[in-house]
Amino acid sequence: MFTDWIKEYTPFFSNIGTFLKILKYVPGLAGKISSSMSDFEEDNDLNINEVYEKLEEGGINIGSNIYTSGYLLPYGQVFMPYTYTNGLFSPASQKEVDDFNKKHKGTIHELPKGEILFQKKEFIIPTKKLNPHNNIGCAFLYDEKFDGFYSEEKKKLYAKPMLVLYDTSRHTQYLNHRIEIKGKLCIVPTEIAKNLELTYNDTMRDICKNFYRPFSESNNLICISLLHEKSKVKCKNGSDIRECMSDIELPIFMEAKIDQIMRKEIPEKIIESFLPNTYGKYLGIGEYMPALQTEGNKAITFPSTNNINVAYRNGNIGFYMNTSLTNQEKYARDLEQYVRYINNFAIDYKNFCKKELGKAGKMEITFISDDTKRNLFAGKYSACVFEEEGFKDLPEADWMLNR
C-alpha cells in the first residue's frame, strides 16, 4: 500500500523540497499519510459542499472514490494580506456619477465636468495561482453555481472551492472549464498548507472550509486527487468559462516590504509622493491628500483615480487590482499597467532610500497572486526582489533518499 502511494505521489514530492525536509521533523507523518491512502472504495456522487460533512459523519472515508462536478480554476482565495483593509477608495462608475448628478442637479453638490466621485469599495480577498511541482498541479473546483469569487448581491458571500491535485500532462486542458471528475479523496498533510498560504483567520477558514478544517482532530486538509490511474475527467457542454460567462472579476495582488521608509516621519506621505494616481495629483493642487483608514482596520489606503489601489501598514505595502478572468484582452491590458505601476514605484523607493537614507533600497516582494509572473518584476534592472522560502538548510528526508 505504501509503495503504491509513493508511486502515485513521487512526481509531486520530487520538487517540493520544503515539504520533504519538513517530514524528517514530523515523526510518523509518512506512515500516517500512507495508511490513509487505500484503494477506491464505493463511488460517491457528491456536491463539493457535501464532501467534508460526509467524511466527518463516516459516510465516506479517506480513499473513497468521489464523483462531482463544477468549474476547475487555477485560482483560489487562500491568502489574507497583511495590509488588508475593508475599505478601498476608487472612482465610482459613470452610471453612478450620472445618477449622483441627476439627484443633485442644480445644487452645490453637482459634480463639475471631469470631477471624480469616490466610492468606498470592498477589498475582495485576492486570488492565488499555485505553481505546478514537477508534473503535479493544484487547482480549485467550484460548484455549478459559481459566478464569481465574491458576490455582494448574495449577502457578500465568497465562493467555497475544493482543492484538487491534477497531472499537468493529462489535465491542464481542463482548467477554466466546467467538468465532471472521478477522483480519490486524500489527506494532504497540514504542513503543505504553507504552499497555500492558509492562515487561521476566520474569513479564510470559511472560504476554504470544503478542504481545510484546522480544528479537525485528523482530517485537517483534504483534496480530490486525479493522480490515480483510475481517475477520470471530462468537459461538460459549453464548458469554457471564458465563453459561457460574460465576465468574472479576478482580484490580483502583490505585497512587499518597504520597511526602510519607517525611518522617516509620516511614511504614508512619502508613499503618496511616489503614486501617480492620487486625488491630489489629479486635481493638480500639489498638496498631500491624507490616506484613509477605515474604522477598525490597521492598514490605510490611498484614494485612487484608477483601478489600482495601494494599502500600507507598518512597513508593508500592497498593490491591489480587479481585472478580468474571462476577457483576455482586458487582462493583458490591465496586467501591463499594473506591472509598470509597481516597477516604477520600486524605482522611486530605491532612489528615495539612496538620497535620503544613504543606501539604495530594494522592494522585497513577499506575496504575488501569480508566481509565474515574477519575471515581470525581478530582473537585472528591477528594483524588486523576492523573499525566499524558508527551510533552505534542512537536510533531505532519509525515507525519500533511501526509497
PDB file of N, CA, C and O in Angstrom, residues 18 43 46 63 72 94 110 114 153 173 187 197 211 238 247 290 295-296 299 302 328 332 366 386 389 396:
ATOM      1  N   THR A  18      10.781  21.730   0.316  1.00  0.00           N
ATOM      2  CA  THR A  18      10.341  22.218   1.625  1.00  0.00           C
ATOM      3  C   THR A  18       9.548  21.152   2.364  1.00  0.00           C
ATOM      4  O   THR A  18       9.805  20.841   3.521  1.00  0.00           O
ATOM      5  N   ASP A  43     -18.349   4.246  -4.986  1.00  0.00           N
ATOM      6  CA  ASP A  43     -18.476   5.507  -5.704  1.00  0.00           C
ATOM      7  C   ASP A  43     -19.449   6.412  -4.966  1.00  0.00           C
ATOM      8  O   ASP A  43     -20.475   5.969  -4.467  1.00  0.00           O
ATOM      9  N   LEU A  46     -21.278  13.383  -5.160  1.00  0.00           N
ATOM     10  CA  LEU A  46     -21.474  14.420  -4.152  1.00  0.00           C
ATOM     11  C   LEU A  46     -21.211  15.803  -4.722  1.00  0.00           C
ATOM     12  O   LEU A  46     -20.380  15.980  -5.607  1.00  0.00           O
ATOM     13  N   GLY A  63      -9.690   7.893   0.863  1.00  0.00           N
ATOM     14  CA  GLY A  63      -9.502   6.833  -0.123  1.00  0.00           C
ATOM     15  C   GLY A  63     -10.759   6.525  -0.898  1.00  0.00           C
ATOM     16  O   GLY A  63     -10.714   5.776  -1.876  1.00  0.00           O
ATOM     17  N   LEU A  72     -13.286  24.030 -12.758  1.00  0.00           N
ATOM     18  CA  LEU A  72     -11.923  23.809 -12.302  1.00  0.00           C
ATOM     19  C   LEU A  72     -11.071  25.017 -12.697  1.00  0.00           C
ATOM     20  O   LEU A  72     -10.803  25.249 -13.871  1.00  0.00           O
ATOM     21  N   GLN A  94     -19.367  55.457 -14.260  1.00  0.00           N
ATOM     22  CA  GLN A  94     -20.027  56.575 -14.939  1.00  0.00           C
ATOM     23  C   GLN A  94     -21.519  56.598 -14.637  1.00  0.00           C
ATOM     24  O   GLN A  94     -22.116  57.670 -14.474  1.00  0.00           O
ATOM     25  N   GLU A 110     -23.592  69.073  -7.172  1.00  0.00           N
ATOM     26  CA  GLU A 110     -23.468  68.541  -8.524  1.00  0.00           C
ATOM     27  C   GLU A 110     -22.006  68.576  -8.956  1.00  0.00           C
ATOM     28  O   GLU A 110     -21.311  69.572  -8.785  1.00  0.00           O
ATOM     29  N   GLY A 114     -15.597  66.368 -15.401  1.00  0.00           N
ATOM     30  CA  GLY A 114     -14.237  65.925 -15.151  1.00  0.00           C
ATOM     31  C   GLY A 114     -13.930  65.658 -13.698  1.00  0.00           C
ATOM     32  O   GLY A 114     -12.853  65.155 -13.368  1.00  0.00           O
ATOM     33  N   GLU A 153     -24.202  40.860  -4.054  1.00  0.00           N
ATOM     34  CA  GLU A 153     -25.635  40.633  -4.179  1.00  0.00           C
ATOM     35  C   GLU A 153     -26.100  39.465  -3.310  1.00  0.00           C
ATOM     36  O   GLU A 153     -27.218  39.436  -2.818  1.00  0.00           O
ATOM     37  N   GLN A 173      -5.614  20.937 -19.846  1.00  0.00           N
ATOM     38  CA  GLN A 173      -6.624  21.451 -20.772  1.00  0.00           C
ATOM     39  C   GLN A 173      -7.994  21.616 -20.126  1.00  0.00           C
ATOM     40  O   GLN A 173      -8.882  22.268 -20.689  1.00  0.00           O
ATOM     41  N   ILE A 187      -5.962  12.811   2.155  1.00  0.00           N
ATOM     42  CA  ILE A 187      -5.483  13.753   3.159  1.00  0.00           C
ATOM     43  C   ILE A 187      -4.221  14.427   2.622  1.00  0.00           C
ATOM     44  O   ILE A 187      -3.324  13.758   2.132  1.00  0.00           O
ATOM     45  N   GLU A 197      -0.505  29.257   1.673  1.00  0.00           N
ATOM     46  CA  GLU A 197      -0.550  30.491   2.462  1.00  0.00           C
ATOM     47  C   GLU A 197      -1.779  30.531   3.372  1.00  0.00           C
ATOM     48  O   GLU A 197      -2.283  31.589   3.729  1.00  0.00           O
ATOM     49  N   PHE A 211     -12.179  22.127   2.158  1.00  0.00           N
ATOM     50  CA  PHE A 211     -10.988  21.282   2.176  1.00  0.00           C
ATOM     51  C   PHE A 211     -10.058  21.560   3.350  1.00  0.00           C
ATOM     52  O   PHE A 211      -9.098  20.837   3.569  1.00  0.00           O
ATOM     53  N   GLY A 238     -20.595  23.350 -23.420  1.00  0.00           N
ATOM     54  CA  GLY A 238     -20.450  24.777 -23.156  1.00  0.00           C
ATOM     55  C   GLY A 238     -19.591  25.034 -21.948  1.00  0.00           C
ATOM     56  O   GLY A 238     -19.898  25.866 -21.114  1.00  0.00           O
ATOM     57  N   ASP A 247     -18.460  37.885 -17.724  1.00  0.00           N
ATOM     58  CA  ASP A 247     -17.291  38.473 -17.075  1.00  0.00           C
ATOM     59  C   ASP A 247     -17.174  37.949 -15.647  1.00  0.00           C
ATOM     60  O   ASP A 247     -18.160  37.846 -14.924  1.00  0.00           O
ATOM     61  N   PRO A 290      -4.438  63.233   2.654  1.00  0.00           N
ATOM     62  CA  PRO A 290      -4.216  62.174   3.655  1.00  0.00           C
ATOM     63  C   PRO A 290      -4.776  60.827   3.219  1.00  0.00           C
ATOM     64  O   PRO A 290      -5.863  60.743   2.642  1.00  0.00           O
ATOM     65  N   GLU A 295     -12.479  52.565   9.819  1.00  0.00           N
ATOM     66  CA  GLU A 295     -12.531  52.345  11.265  1.00  0.00           C
ATOM     67  C   GLU A 295     -12.381  50.864  11.598  1.00  0.00           C
ATOM     68  O   GLU A 295     -13.005  50.008  10.995  1.00  0.00           O
ATOM     69  N   GLY A 296     -11.512  50.588  12.545  1.00  0.00           N
ATOM     70  CA  GLY A 296     -11.304  49.209  12.969  1.00  0.00           C
ATOM     71  C   GLY A 296     -10.226  48.479  12.213  1.00  0.00           C
ATOM     72  O   GLY A 296      -9.915  47.330  12.513  1.00  0.00           O
ATOM     73  N   ALA A 299      -4.603  48.906   8.442  1.00  0.00           N
ATOM     74  CA  ALA A 299      -3.991  49.350   7.187  1.00  0.00           C
ATOM     75  C   ALA A 299      -4.702  50.607   6.685  1.00  0.00           C
ATOM     76  O   ALA A 299      -5.866  50.860   7.004  1.00  0.00           O
ATOM     77  N   PHE A 302      -4.922  54.643  -0.101  1.00  0.00           N
ATOM     78  CA  PHE A 302      -4.809  55.942  -0.751  1.00  0.00           C
ATOM     79  C   PHE A 302      -5.897  56.068  -1.808  1.00  0.00           C
ATOM     80  O   PHE A 302      -6.015  55.205  -2.686  1.00  0.00           O
ATOM     81  N   GLN A 328      -9.587  38.124 -22.019  1.00  0.00           N
ATOM     82  CA  GLN A 328      -8.135  38.033 -22.064  1.00  0.00           C
ATOM     83  C   GLN A 328      -7.471  39.332 -22.506  1.00  0.00           C
ATOM     84  O   GLN A 328      -6.362  39.656 -22.059  1.00  0.00           O
ATOM     85  N   ALA A 332      -4.695  41.301 -20.178  1.00  0.00           N
ATOM     86  CA  ALA A 332      -3.351  41.666 -20.647  1.00  0.00           C
ATOM     87  C   ALA A 332      -3.114  43.167 -20.512  1.00  0.00           C
ATOM     88  O   ALA A 332      -2.034  43.608 -20.087  1.00  0.00           O
ATOM     89  N   THR A 366       6.861  39.830  -0.919  1.00  0.00           N
ATOM     90  CA  THR A 366       6.564  38.703  -0.038  1.00  0.00           C
ATOM     91  C   THR A 366       5.380  37.865  -0.525  1.00  0.00           C
ATOM     92  O   THR A 366       5.198  36.741  -0.072  1.00  0.00           O
ATOM     93  N   PHE A 386      12.530  39.076  -4.514  1.00  0.00           N
ATOM     94  CA  PHE A 386      11.540  38.193  -3.909  1.00  0.00           C
ATOM     95  C   PHE A 386      12.072  37.577  -2.629  1.00  0.00           C
ATOM     96  O   PHE A 386      13.214  37.137  -2.568  1.00  0.00           O
ATOM     97  N   GLU A 389      11.859  31.343   0.183  1.00  0.00           N
ATOM     98  CA  GLU A 389      11.152  30.441   1.078  1.00  0.00           C
ATOM     99  C   GLU A 389      12.089  29.934   2.170  1.00  0.00           C
ATOM    100  O   GLU A 389      13.293  29.858   1.993  1.00  0.00           O
ATOM    101  N   GLU A 396      17.719  16.492   3.666  1.00  0.00           N
ATOM    102  CA  GLU A 396      16.699  15.711   2.981  1.00  0.00           C
ATOM    103  C   GLU A 396      16.143  14.644   3.913  1.00  0.00           C
ATOM    104  O   GLU A 396      16.832  14.151   4.816  1.00  0.00           O
TER     105      GLU A 396
END
